[in-house]
Amino acid sequence: MFRIVHKRQLSDAVFEMGVEAPRIAEKARAGQFLMLRIAEGGERIPLTFSDWSAQDGWVRFIFMRVGKTTHELAHLEVGDSLLDVVGPLGVPTHVDGLGRVAVIGGGVGAAVAYPVARAMAAAGSEVTVILGARNADLLILEDEFRALDGVDVVVATDDGSAGEKALVTAPLGRMAGEGTIDNAMAIGPAIMMKFCAQTAREHGVPCVVSLNPIMVDGTGMCGACRVTVDGETKFGCVDGPDFDGWKVDFEELMSRQRIYVDDERLADAEYSRECSCHL
Amino acid sequence: MSSVDSTGAEKPRHKASRAPRTPMSERPAKERARDFGEVGMGYTQEEAIAEANRCLQCRNATCIEGCPVNIDIKSFIGHIIDGEWSQGVAVLKERNALPAVCGRVCPQEEQCEIACVLSKKGEPVAIGRLERYLGDYDLACEIDHRCVPEVADPSGRRCAVVGSGPAGLACAGELARLGHAVTIFESLHAPGGVLTYGIPEFRLPMQIVETEIEMLTQMGVEIITDTVVGATVTLEELRTTEGFDAVFIGNGAGLPVFMGIPGENLNGVYSANEFLTRVNLMGAYDFPKADTPVWRGRKVAVVGGGNVAMDAARTALRLGAEEVFLAYRRTQDEMPARREEVHHAQQEGVEFKMLCSPVEIVGSDGFVTGFTATRMELGEPDASGRRAPVCVMDSEFTIECDTVIMAVGTRANPLLSNAAPDLELTSRGYIVADETGATNLEGIYAGGDIVTGAATVILAMGAGKRAAQAMDGWLKDLS
C-alpha cells in the first residue's frame, strides 16, 4: 500500500498528488514514470514524475481527470492509499550538455517539464520554458517554473488569457529562427509534440519528445506501447519514453491512443452512474 | 506393493491392473469454449486409484529420471494405491512446491510418461493426472491440514529471489526448506509470473496458483510485489545495501517478439503477452467490472504454433469471437504445442491454417482488416531438427480478420541486466550460467527462461531448484 501524503488541485480537472514510496523516490530521475493501480480490479496507468524527495521518501505526479481511473484518483484524499505503485520506469531524460534549450510543456505536460527543466538547468544548460495551455485557468505550475534558478519562462495560451495569444509553436519557432536555442524538448499532447518537432526541424533544431502511449505493465512485457521511430518499432516503456521527435510517427501514436475510446466511455459512464447511486 | 507399514504388518504385494489408461473427464467443448471454467475435471478418487493400480511399481523406476525435478513418482503412486493421500502429497512436495500447477501444465507426455515402461507397450500411467489428483487433494484440505514441507533450522543467511514465476518459486521453496530466509521480488502487482499473467484460467485456475504460493509464505518466504529489480533496486544493491548473502535471478524471458512485418502496429494487433495479460492478470474478460479493456475481435487470427498460441486462440473464443484461426508456417506435426492443447483447441472450434506465414497486416482507419500471407512448404530439417518452412513463390493470398495476435516467441528483458553491467550475458541478452545456475558474479545465480530462452514451467522449476541447492552449498562454504 502506498499512502497519499499530498494532494493539490491545480485547475478544475487537474490534480497534483504525492505518495509515500521511499524506494522509488531514491531512484527517480527527470523524465521517468511510475505505474499505479488504485485498488483490486483497477487498471495500471503510467504517470510521469512531476517531483520527488529522496530524503522524505515521496514521489509526486500530476493528472487530469478524464476517465474512470483518474476520476477515482481525484476522489482520493491525503491519508488514503494506492494499492500499487511501481517505478521508476523508463530511461531518464538526457539533461547534460544541451546548451541553450527550450522546454515546452503543454497542458498537463508541464508537470513532466518541471523536473526536466530543473535538471537541465542544474546540469548547466540555459533553459527557456514555454508553457502552453488553452486558457489561463488550465495553465499549471507557472510560479514553480519561475522560482527555478537559471530558467526563463514564456507563456502562451490559445485565447490570450495569459501570456501571448498563440500556440507554443509560435515562441518556439521564433527562438529557433533567431538561433537562440540549440536544443528543444516537447512534452504534452501528441498533436502538440508533433508540431513542436516539426517547427524545430524546420530550423534544424533537434527536438526530443516524451511520448505517452497506452501501457499495461510498463516494464517491456506486453508491447502495448509500441511506437515507430525512424521506421523501427520501439517500446515506449523501456526504450523511451523520450525519443527523437523528428523521427517519431505521430499519426500512428495518435491512432494507437484511440484504440479503447469506446471502452473508456463505457467505463466512465458506468462509474458516473455508480457514483450518483452512492450519493 | 511389498512393503512394511508403520504397524509392522506386511502389505499385500502390488499386482498391476491391466486396464486401459483411465480417461479424465472434460467439460463438453461447446459448453467450455464460452466460459473461463476449467476444461479438465481431474480424477475422482475411484479413477485415481484405478489409474494408480496400473503402475507396475518397477524396481528401477525410469519415470523418475524423466522428471526434471526427479519426483519419486513410484512412491507417490504407491501411496495412492494404498489410499494414503497425505503421504503421497508429502512425497510430491519433497521435490515440487507446486504439484497442482505441474499436474496441469507439465508436458508429462514427453517427460515422465514417455519414460514409463508401459509407454513402450502403448499407454503409460497417467502420472500427470495422478499428480494433479494429489495436488488438488492437498489444496482442498483446511489450511492447517495442508502439507507444508519441513523447514530446516534457520541458517542465518538471507537470500533474494528475483521474479516469482516457476523458477523463482521453486528456488524460494527449496531455499526455505534448507533453512534460509528468502525474499522474492516481483515486478508486477501479483506473484506467479507466467502462471498468473500468461496461462489462462481454463487451463490453470488462478486460485490454484494463489494457494500453492500461499504454502511458500507458510514456509516463511516473503514476497514483495511492485518491485522491479534493475529499476526500483539494482542487483548490486541487493547484495550491498539490502544485505542479501545470495541472489537468484529468475525473471524470465518476458519481452514479446513481433515478426517485423508492415502493419504490425495497427490497432487490433496484440502480442500474445499483452492479450493474455489483459485478460488473465488484469481481468479484462470482466470489463467494465474490471477496469482494463481488451479489444474483442469477431474474427481473430493467432500467429504461432506453441502453447501460448493455443492459449491465446482459446481465450479469444471465450471472449466471444465468432471465428478464431491459427496461422502457422509449418504443419501440425511440427507444432511445439502439447498435443492435448492442440486437441482441445480443435475441439473448441479453433481453425488451423497450416503452412501459412503472414507477410503484411493490412488495415483501414488505423484498425486491422486482415493480412496477406504466403504459402509455405517444408524443406530440409533446420537446427531444431524440424523441417524448415520455405516460401512458395507467388503464393500470396489475403485473409480477413479484425484482430491479429502474435504468439511467435519472447526474448530476454534487458531491464535487470542494463543495471548490472558486470553480469555476463549471451549475445542475445540471456544470462550465462553453468548447470548449477552460477553466473560469473559470486553469489549470484540464475535459472529458467532468462538462461535457456523460453521453455516450460517444469524446466524452469528444475533450474530454480538446482540453483537453490548450489546456493546452499555456497552459503555453507561462506561460514
GROMACS .gro file of N, CA, C and O in nm, chain B residues 165-271:
model
  428
  444GLY      N    1   0.798  -1.626  -1.085
  444GLY     CA    2   0.746  -1.728  -1.177
  444GLY      C    3   0.793  -1.866  -1.132
  444GLY      O    4   0.846  -1.881  -1.022
  445PRO      N    5   0.777  -1.965  -1.217
  445PRO     CA    6   0.812  -2.103  -1.180
  445PRO      C    7   0.954  -2.118  -1.127
  445PRO      O    8   0.975  -2.185  -1.025
  446ALA      N    9   1.052  -2.056  -1.192
  446ALA     CA   10   1.191  -2.072  -1.147
  446ALA      C   11   1.210  -2.012  -1.008
  446ALA      O   12   1.266  -2.075  -0.918
  447GLY      N   13   1.161  -1.891  -0.990
  447GLY     CA   14   1.176  -1.820  -0.863
  447GLY      C   15   1.103  -1.892  -0.749
  447GLY      O   16   1.157  -1.906  -0.639
  448LEU      N   17   0.982  -1.939  -0.777
  448LEU     CA   18   0.905  -2.005  -0.671
  448LEU      C   19   0.973  -2.135  -0.629
  448LEU      O   20   0.983  -2.166  -0.509
  449ALA      N   21   1.020  -2.212  -0.727
  449ALA     CA   22   1.085  -2.340  -0.695
  449ALA      C   23   1.213  -2.314  -0.616
  449ALA      O   24   1.243  -2.383  -0.519
  450CYS      N   25   1.288  -2.211  -0.657
  450CYS     CA   26   1.412  -2.178  -0.589
  450CYS      C   27   1.383  -2.133  -0.446
  450CYS      O   28   1.447  -2.177  -0.351
  451ALA      N   29   1.284  -2.047  -0.431
  451ALA     CA   30   1.249  -1.994  -0.299
  451ALA      C   31   1.204  -2.106  -0.206
  451ALA      O   32   1.245  -2.112  -0.089
  452GLY      N   33   1.123  -2.197  -0.258
  452GLY     CA   34   1.073  -2.307  -0.177
  452GLY      C   35   1.188  -2.393  -0.126
  452GLY      O   36   1.193  -2.431  -0.008
  453GLU      N   37   1.281  -2.423  -0.215
  453GLU     CA   38   1.393  -2.508  -0.178
  453GLU      C   39   1.486  -2.438  -0.078
  453GLU      O   40   1.531  -2.498   0.019
  454LEU      N   41   1.512  -2.309  -0.102
  454LEU     CA   42   1.598  -2.233  -0.010
  454LEU      C   43   1.536  -2.229   0.130
  454LEU      O   44   1.604  -2.243   0.231
  455ALA      N   45   1.404  -2.208   0.132
  455ALA     CA   46   1.334  -2.200   0.261
  455ALA      C   47   1.344  -2.335   0.332
  455ALA      O   48   1.368  -2.342   0.453
  456ARG      N   49   1.326  -2.443   0.256
  456ARG     CA   50   1.333  -2.578   0.313
  456ARG      C   51   1.471  -2.602   0.376
  456ARG      O   52   1.484  -2.668   0.478
  457LEU      N   53   1.572  -2.544   0.313
  457LEU     CA   54   1.709  -2.562   0.361
  457LEU      C   55   1.744  -2.466   0.475
  457LEU      O   56   1.858  -2.461   0.520
  458GLY      N   57   1.645  -2.387   0.518
  458GLY     CA   58   1.664  -2.305   0.637
  458GLY      C   59   1.706  -2.161   0.613
  458GLY      O   60   1.735  -2.087   0.707
  459HIS      N   61   1.708  -2.118   0.486
  459HIS     CA   62   1.749  -1.981   0.460
  459HIS      C   63   1.628  -1.887   0.460
  459HIS      O   64   1.518  -1.928   0.425
  460ALA      N   65   1.652  -1.762   0.500
  460ALA     CA   66   1.545  -1.661   0.494
  460ALA      C   67   1.536  -1.612   0.350
  460ALA      O   68   1.637  -1.572   0.292
  461VAL      N   69   1.417  -1.617   0.290
  461VAL     CA   70   1.403  -1.586   0.148
  461VAL      C   71   1.306  -1.471   0.125
  461VAL      O   72   1.196  -1.468   0.181
  462THR      N   73   1.347  -1.376   0.042
  462THR     CA   74   1.259  -1.268  -0.002
  462THR      C   75   1.251  -1.272  -0.153
  462THR      O   76   1.354  -1.270  -0.221
  463ILE      N   77   1.128  -1.279  -0.205
  463ILE     CA   78   1.108  -1.276  -0.350
  463ILE      C   79   1.070  -1.134  -0.391
  463ILE      O   80   0.983  -1.073  -0.328
  464PHE      N   81   1.133  -1.082  -0.496
  464PHE     CA   82   1.095  -0.952  -0.550
  464PHE      C   83   1.022  -0.973  -0.683
  464PHE      O   84   1.076  -1.034  -0.775
  465GLU      N   85   0.901  -0.922  -0.692
  465GLU     CA   86   0.819  -0.939  -0.811
  465GLU      C   87   0.787  -0.800  -0.868
  465GLU      O   88   0.751  -0.710  -0.794
  466SER      N   89   0.800  -0.785  -1.000
  466SER     CA   90   0.778  -0.653  -1.058
  466SER      C   91   0.630  -0.621  -1.075
  466SER      O   92   0.589  -0.506  -1.061
  467LEU      N   93   0.548  -0.721  -1.100
  467LEU     CA   94   0.404  -0.696  -1.116
  467LEU      C   95   0.337  -0.684  -0.979
  467LEU      O   96   0.400  -0.701  -0.877
  468HIS      N   97   0.205  -0.662  -0.982
  468HIS     CA   98   0.134  -0.645  -0.856
  468HIS      C   99   0.092  -0.779  -0.794
  468HIS      O  100   0.041  -0.782  -0.684
  469ALA      N  101   0.108  -0.888  -0.871
  469ALA     CA  102   0.069  -1.019  -0.819
  469ALA      C  103   0.180  -1.119  -0.848
  469ALA      O  104   0.242  -1.113  -0.954
  470PRO      N  105   0.205  -1.213  -0.756
  470PRO     CA  106   0.309  -1.312  -0.781
  470PRO      C  107   0.261  -1.423  -0.876
  470PRO      O  108   0.142  -1.437  -0.899
  471GLY      N  109   0.357  -1.498  -0.929
  471GLY     CA  110   0.323  -1.613  -1.012
  471GLY      C  111   0.386  -1.609  -1.150
  471GLY      O  112   0.396  -1.709  -1.217
  472GLY      N  113   0.426  -1.488  -1.193
  472GLY     CA  114   0.486  -1.477  -1.326
  472GLY      C  115   0.391  -1.530  -1.432
  472GLY      O  116   0.271  -1.502  -1.428
  473VAL      N  117   0.445  -1.612  -1.522
  473VAL     CA  118   0.365  -1.661  -1.634
  473VAL      C  119   0.244  -1.743  -1.588
  473VAL      O  120   0.143  -1.751  -1.657
  474LEU      N  121   0.254  -1.802  -1.468
  474LEU     CA  122   0.141  -1.879  -1.417
  474LEU      C  123   0.022  -1.788  -1.393
  474LEU      O  124  -0.093  -1.831  -1.398
  475THR      N  125   0.050  -1.661  -1.366
  475THR     CA  126  -0.056  -1.566  -1.332
  475THR      C  127  -0.097  -1.481  -1.452
  475THR      O  128  -0.216  -1.466  -1.480
  476TYR      N  129   0.003  -1.426  -1.525
  476TYR     CA  130  -0.036  -1.337  -1.634
  476TYR      C  131  -0.057  -1.413  -1.765
  476TYR      O  132  -0.127  -1.368  -1.853
  477GLY      N  133   0.007  -1.530  -1.777
  477GLY     CA  134   0.010  -1.596  -1.907
  477GLY      C  135  -0.087  -1.710  -1.925
  477GLY      O  136  -0.168  -1.709  -2.017
  478ILE      N  137  -0.081  -1.809  -1.839
  478ILE     CA  138  -0.163  -1.929  -1.859
  478ILE      C  139  -0.307  -1.899  -1.816
  478ILE      O  140  -0.330  -1.856  -1.705
  479PRO      N  141  -0.401  -1.922  -1.907
  479PRO     CA  142  -0.539  -1.881  -1.877
  479PRO      C  143  -0.608  -1.968  -1.771
  479PRO      O  144  -0.571  -2.083  -1.748
  480GLU      N  145  -0.708  -1.908  -1.714
  480GLU     CA  146  -0.790  -1.968  -1.609
  480GLU      C  147  -0.844  -2.106  -1.647
  480GLU      O  148  -0.849  -2.197  -1.564
  481PHE      N  149  -0.882  -2.124  -1.774
  481PHE     CA  150  -0.944  -2.252  -1.811
  481PHE      C  151  -0.843  -2.366  -1.813
  481PHE      O  152  -0.878  -2.482  -1.821
  482ARG      N  153  -0.715  -2.332  -1.809
  482ARG     CA  154  -0.611  -2.433  -1.808
  482ARG      C  155  -0.546  -2.442  -1.669
  482ARG      O  156  -0.500  -2.547  -1.628
  483LEU      N  157  -0.541  -2.330  -1.601
  483LEU     CA  158  -0.479  -2.325  -1.469
  483LEU      C  159  -0.550  -2.217  -1.386
  483LEU      O  160  -0.515  -2.100  -1.394
  484PRO      N  161  -0.649  -2.258  -1.306
  484PRO     CA  162  -0.724  -2.157  -1.230
  484PRO      C  163  -0.633  -2.076  -1.137
  484PRO      O  164  -0.544  -2.131  -1.072
  485MET      N  165  -0.656  -1.946  -1.135
  485MET     CA  166  -0.575  -1.854  -1.054
  485MET      C  167  -0.572  -1.897  -0.907
  485MET      O  168  -0.472  -1.884  -0.839
  486GLN      N  169  -0.686  -1.948  -0.862
  486GLN     CA  170  -0.699  -1.990  -0.722
  486GLN      C  171  -0.593  -2.096  -0.686
  486GLN      O  172  -0.537  -2.095  -0.577
  487ILE      N  173  -0.567  -2.185  -0.780
  487ILE     CA  174  -0.469  -2.292  -0.757
  487ILE      C  175  -0.330  -2.232  -0.740
  487ILE      O  176  -0.256  -2.269  -0.649
  488VAL      N  177  -0.298  -2.137  -0.828
  488VAL     CA  178  -0.166  -2.074  -0.820
  488VAL      C  179  -0.154  -1.999  -0.687
  488VAL      O  180  -0.053  -2.013  -0.616
  489GLU      N  181  -0.257  -1.924  -0.653
  489GLU     CA  182  -0.253  -1.846  -0.529
  489GLU      C  183  -0.233  -1.937  -0.407
  489GLU      O  184  -0.155  -1.908  -0.318
  490THR      N  185  -0.306  -2.047  -0.406
  490THR     CA  186  -0.299  -2.134  -0.289
  490THR      C  187  -0.164  -2.203  -0.279
  490THR      O  188  -0.111  -2.220  -0.169
  491GLU      N  189  -0.109  -2.243  -0.394
  491GLU     CA  190   0.022  -2.308  -0.385
  491GLU      C  191   0.131  -2.208  -0.345
  491GLU      O  192   0.225  -2.243  -0.275
  492ILE      N  193   0.115  -2.084  -0.388
  492ILE     CA  194   0.212  -1.981  -0.347
  492ILE      C  195   0.198  -1.954  -0.196
  492ILE      O  196   0.297  -1.931  -0.126
  493GLU      N  197   0.074  -1.961  -0.149
  493GLU     CA  198   0.048  -1.941  -0.007
  493GLU      C  199   0.130  -2.037   0.079
  493GLU      O  200   0.175  -2.002   0.188
  494MET      N  201   0.149  -2.159   0.026
  494MET     CA  202   0.226  -2.257   0.102
  494MET      C  203   0.370  -2.208   0.124
  494MET      O  204   0.429  -2.230   0.230
  495LEU      N  205   0.423  -2.140   0.021
  495LEU     CA  206   0.560  -2.088   0.036
  495LEU      C  207   0.564  -1.983   0.146
  495LEU      O  208   0.660  -1.977   0.223
  496THR      N  209   0.461  -1.900   0.152
  496THR     CA  210   0.463  -1.797   0.257
  496THR      C  211   0.448  -1.864   0.394
  496THR      O  212   0.505  -1.818   0.492
  497GLN      N  213   0.375  -1.977   0.397
  497GLN     CA  214   0.367  -2.052   0.523
  497GLN      C  215   0.503  -2.107   0.564
  497GLN      O  216   0.530  -2.126   0.682
  498MET      N  217   0.586  -2.131   0.465
  498MET     CA  218   0.722  -2.180   0.495
  498MET      C  219   0.814  -2.064   0.530
  498MET      O  220   0.934  -2.085   0.554
  499GLY      N  221   0.763  -1.943   0.531
  499GLY     CA  222   0.841  -1.828   0.574
  499GLY      C  223   0.895  -1.742   0.461
  499GLY      O  224   0.966  -1.645   0.485
  500VAL      N  225   0.859  -1.776   0.336
  500VAL     CA  226   0.907  -1.695   0.223
  500VAL      C  227   0.830  -1.563   0.219
  500VAL      O  228   0.708  -1.561   0.229
  501GLU      N  229   0.904  -1.454   0.206
  501GLU     CA  230   0.841  -1.322   0.198
  501GLU      C  231   0.833  -1.283   0.051
  501GLU      O  232   0.929  -1.302  -0.025
  502ILE      N  233   0.718  -1.230   0.008
  502ILE     CA  234   0.704  -1.189  -0.132
  502ILE      C  235   0.676  -1.039  -0.137
  502ILE      O  236   0.578  -0.992  -0.079
  503ILE      N  237   0.765  -0.964  -0.202
  503ILE     CA  238   0.746  -0.820  -0.216
  503ILE      C  239   0.711  -0.792  -0.362
  503ILE      O  240   0.792  -0.814  -0.451
  504THR      N  241   0.589  -0.746  -0.386
  504THR     CA  242   0.546  -0.715  -0.523
  504THR      C  243   0.584  -0.571  -0.558
  504THR      O  244   0.642  -0.499  -0.477
  505ASP      N  245   0.548  -0.529  -0.678
  505ASP     CA  246   0.569  -0.389  -0.720
  505ASP      C  247   0.715  -0.345  -0.713
  505ASP      O  248   0.743  -0.227  -0.691
  506THR      N  249   0.807  -0.437  -0.727
  506THR     CA  250   0.948  -0.401  -0.718
  506THR      C  251   1.024  -0.455  -0.839
  506THR      O  252   1.034  -0.576  -0.857
  507VAL      N  253   1.073  -0.365  -0.921
  507VAL     CA  254   1.145  -0.404  -1.042
  507VAL      C  255   1.294  -0.404  -1.012
  507VAL      O  256   1.353  -0.297  -0.991
  508VAL      N  257   1.353  -0.522  -1.009
  508VAL     CA  258   1.498  -0.527  -0.987
  508VAL      C  259   1.564  -0.481  -1.118
  508VAL      O  260   1.535  -0.533  -1.225
  509GLY      N  261   1.648  -0.381  -1.105
  509GLY     CA  262   1.703  -0.315  -1.224
  509GLY      C  263   1.650  -0.173  -1.233
  509GLY      O  264   1.709  -0.090  -1.300
  510ALA      N  265   1.539  -0.145  -1.163
  510ALA     CA  266   1.482  -0.010  -1.163
  510ALA      C  267   1.460   0.039  -1.020
  510ALA      O  268   1.519   0.136  -0.975
  511THR      N  269   1.375  -0.032  -0.945
  511THR     CA  270   1.348   0.010  -0.807
  511THR      C  271   1.470  -0.016  -0.719
  511THR      O  272   1.501   0.060  -0.627
  512VAL      N  273   1.537  -0.127  -0.748
  512VAL     CA  274   1.657  -0.164  -0.672
  512VAL      C  275   1.746  -0.239  -0.771
  512VAL      O  276   1.695  -0.307  -0.860
  513THR      N  277   1.876  -0.222  -0.760
  513THR     CA  278   1.963  -0.291  -0.855
  513THR      C  279   2.014  -0.423  -0.795
  513THR      O  280   2.005  -0.445  -0.674
  514LEU      N  281   2.067  -0.506  -0.883
  514LEU     CA  282   2.122  -0.634  -0.841
  514LEU      C  283   2.231  -0.612  -0.736
  514LEU      O  284   2.237  -0.680  -0.634
  515GLU      N  285   2.315  -0.512  -0.763
  515GLU     CA  286   2.425  -0.486  -0.672
  515GLU      C  287   2.373  -0.444  -0.534
  515GLU      O  288   2.424  -0.490  -0.431
  516GLU      N  289   2.269  -0.360  -0.533
  516GLU     CA  290   2.215  -0.314  -0.405
  516GLU      C  291   2.154  -0.429  -0.324
  516GLU      O  292   2.154  -0.425  -0.200
  517LEU      N  293   2.105  -0.531  -0.394
  517LEU     CA  294   2.052  -0.646  -0.320
  517LEU      C  295   2.163  -0.707  -0.235
  517LEU      O  296   2.141  -0.748  -0.121
  518ARG      N  297   2.283  -0.711  -0.292
  518ARG     CA  298   2.395  -0.770  -0.219
  518ARG      C  299   2.453  -0.673  -0.115
  518ARG      O  300   2.498  -0.716  -0.010
  519THR      N  301   2.450  -0.543  -0.146
  519THR     CA  302   2.515  -0.447  -0.056
  519THR      C  303   2.415  -0.387   0.043
  519THR      O  304   2.397  -0.441   0.151
  520THR      N  305   2.347  -0.280   0.003
  520THR     CA  306   2.261  -0.209   0.098
  520THR      C  307   2.147  -0.295   0.153
  520THR      O  308   2.107  -0.280   0.268
  521GLU      N  309   2.094  -0.387   0.069
  521GLU     CA  310   1.982  -0.469   0.116
  521GLU      C  311   2.031  -0.590   0.196
  521GLU      O  312   1.953  -0.658   0.262
  522GLY      N  313   2.160  -0.619   0.185
  522GLY     CA  314   2.221  -0.719   0.272
  522GLY      C  315   2.189  -0.865   0.247
  522GLY      O  316   2.190  -0.947   0.339
  523PHE      N  317   2.160  -0.901   0.122
  523PHE     CA  318   2.135  -1.043   0.094
  523PHE      C  319   2.267  -1.115   0.069
  523PHE      O  320   2.356  -1.062   0.002
  524ASP      N  321   2.278  -1.238   0.120
  524ASP     CA  322   2.401  -1.314   0.104
  524ASP      C  323   2.412  -1.374  -0.035
  524ASP      O  324   2.521  -1.390  -0.088
  525ALA      N  325   2.298  -1.412  -0.093
  525ALA     CA  326   2.299  -1.471  -0.226
  525ALA      C  327   2.172  -1.428  -0.299
  525ALA      O  328   2.071  -1.395  -0.237
  526VAL      N  329   2.181  -1.427  -0.432
  526VAL     CA  330   2.067  -1.383  -0.513
  526VAL      C  331   2.042  -1.485  -0.624
  526VAL      O  332   2.136  -1.534  -0.687
  527PHE      N  333   1.915  -1.517  -0.647
  527PHE     CA  334   1.878  -1.599  -0.762
  527PHE      C  335   1.796  -1.512  -0.858
  527PHE      O  336   1.701  -1.446  -0.818
  528ILE      N  337   1.834  -1.513  -0.985
  528ILE     CA  338   1.760  -1.437  -1.085
  528ILE      C  339   1.675  -1.533  -1.169
  528ILE      O  340   1.727  -1.621  -1.237
  529GLY      N  341   1.545  -1.514  -1.160
  529GLY     CA  342   1.453  -1.597  -1.239
  529GLY      C  343   1.347  -1.507  -1.298
  529GLY      O  344   1.228  -1.527  -1.278
  530ASN      N  345   1.394  -1.405  -1.370
  530ASN     CA  346   1.299  -1.304  -1.418
  530ASN      C  347   1.241  -1.337  -1.555
  530ASN      O  348   1.165  -1.258  -1.611
  531GLY      N  349   1.275  -1.453  -1.609
  531GLY     CA  350   1.206  -1.499  -1.730
  531GLY      C  351   1.250  -1.428  -1.857
  531GLY      O  352   1.337  -1.342  -1.857
  532ALA      N  353   1.188  -1.473  -1.965
  532ALA     CA  354   1.213  -1.409  -2.095
  532ALA      C  355   1.082  -1.347  -2.135
  532ALA      O  356   1.003  -1.405  -2.208
  533GLY      N  357   1.058  -1.228  -2.084
  533GLY     CA  358   0.922  -1.174  -2.094
  533GLY      C  359   0.896  -1.074  -2.204
  533GLY      O  360   0.786  -1.023  -2.218
  534LEU      N  361   0.998  -1.043  -2.285
  534LEU     CA  362   0.978  -0.939  -2.386
  534LEU      C  363   0.919  -1.002  -2.513
  534LEU      O  364   0.979  -1.090  -2.571
  535PRO      N  365   0.802  -0.956  -2.557
  535PRO     CA  366   0.741  -1.021  -2.673
  535PRO      C  367   0.816  -0.991  -2.803
  535PRO      O  368   0.870  -0.883  -2.822
  536VAL      N  369   0.816  -1.090  -2.890
  536VAL     CA  370   0.878  -1.074  -3.021
  536VAL      C  371   0.768  -1.049  -3.124
  536VAL      O  372   0.662  -1.111  -3.117
  537PHE      N  373   0.792  -0.959  -3.215
  537PHE     CA  374   0.699  -0.938  -3.327
  537PHE      C  375   0.769  -0.987  -3.453
  537PHE      O  376   0.888  -1.017  -3.453
  538MET      N  377   0.692  -0.994  -3.564
  538MET     CA  378   0.752  -1.051  -3.685
  538MET      C  379   0.834  -0.951  -3.764
  538MET      O  380   0.912  -0.988  -3.851
  539GLY      N  381   0.810  -0.820  -3.736
  539GLY     CA  382   0.881  -0.718  -3.813
  539GLY      C  383   0.824  -0.701  -3.952
  539GLY      O  384   0.894  -0.666  -4.046
  540ILE      N  385   0.693  -0.725  -3.967
  540ILE     CA  386   0.628  -0.706  -4.097
  540ILE      C  387   0.546  -0.578  -4.096
  540ILE      O  388   0.507  -0.530  -3.989
  541PRO      N  389   0.518  -0.521  -4.212
  541PRO     CA  390   0.439  -0.397  -4.215
  541PRO      C  391   0.301  -0.416  -4.152
  541PRO      O  392   0.242  -0.523  -4.165
  542GLY      N  393   0.253  -0.313  -4.086
  542GLY     CA  394   0.117  -0.315  -4.030
  542GLY      C  395   0.107  -0.372  -3.891
  542GLY      O  396  -0.001  -0.379  -3.833
  543GLU      N  397   0.221  -0.408  -3.832
  543GLU     CA  398   0.214  -0.472  -3.700
  543GLU      C  399   0.171  -0.378  -3.588
  543GLU      O  400   0.134  -0.424  -3.480
  544ASN      N  401   0.178  -0.248  -3.613
  544ASN     CA  402   0.138  -0.155  -3.509
  544ASN      C  403  -0.004  -0.103  -3.527
  544ASN      O  404  -0.046  -0.008  -3.462
  545LEU      N  405  -0.080  -0.166  -3.616
  545LEU     CA  406  -0.220  -0.129  -3.631
  545LEU      C  407  -0.296  -0.165  -3.504
  545LEU      O  408  -0.259  -0.260  -3.434
  546ASN      N  409  -0.403  -0.092  -3.478
  546ASN     CA  410  -0.487  -0.127  -3.364
  546ASN      C  411  -0.554  -0.261  -3.392
  546ASN      O  412  -0.607  -0.284  -3.501
  547GLY      N  413  -0.551  -0.348  -3.293
  547GLY     CA  414  -0.606  -0.483  -3.313
  547GLY      C  415  -0.496  -0.586  -3.328
  547GLY      O  416  -0.523  -0.705  -3.331
  548VAL      N  417  -0.370  -0.540  -3.334
  548VAL     CA  418  -0.258  -0.635  -3.333
  548VAL      C  419  -0.203  -0.639  -3.191
  548VAL      O  420  -0.168  -0.535  -3.135
  549TYR      N  421  -0.200  -0.757  -3.134
  549TYR     CA  422  -0.151  -0.776  -2.999
  549TYR      C  423  -0.033  -0.870  -2.998
  549TYR      O  424  -0.027  -0.963  -3.079
  550SER      N  425   0.055  -0.853  -2.900
  550SER     CA  426   0.145  -0.964  -2.867
  550SER      C  427   0.059  -1.058  -2.783
  550SER      O  428  -0.034  -1.012  -2.714
   0.00000   0.00000   0.00000
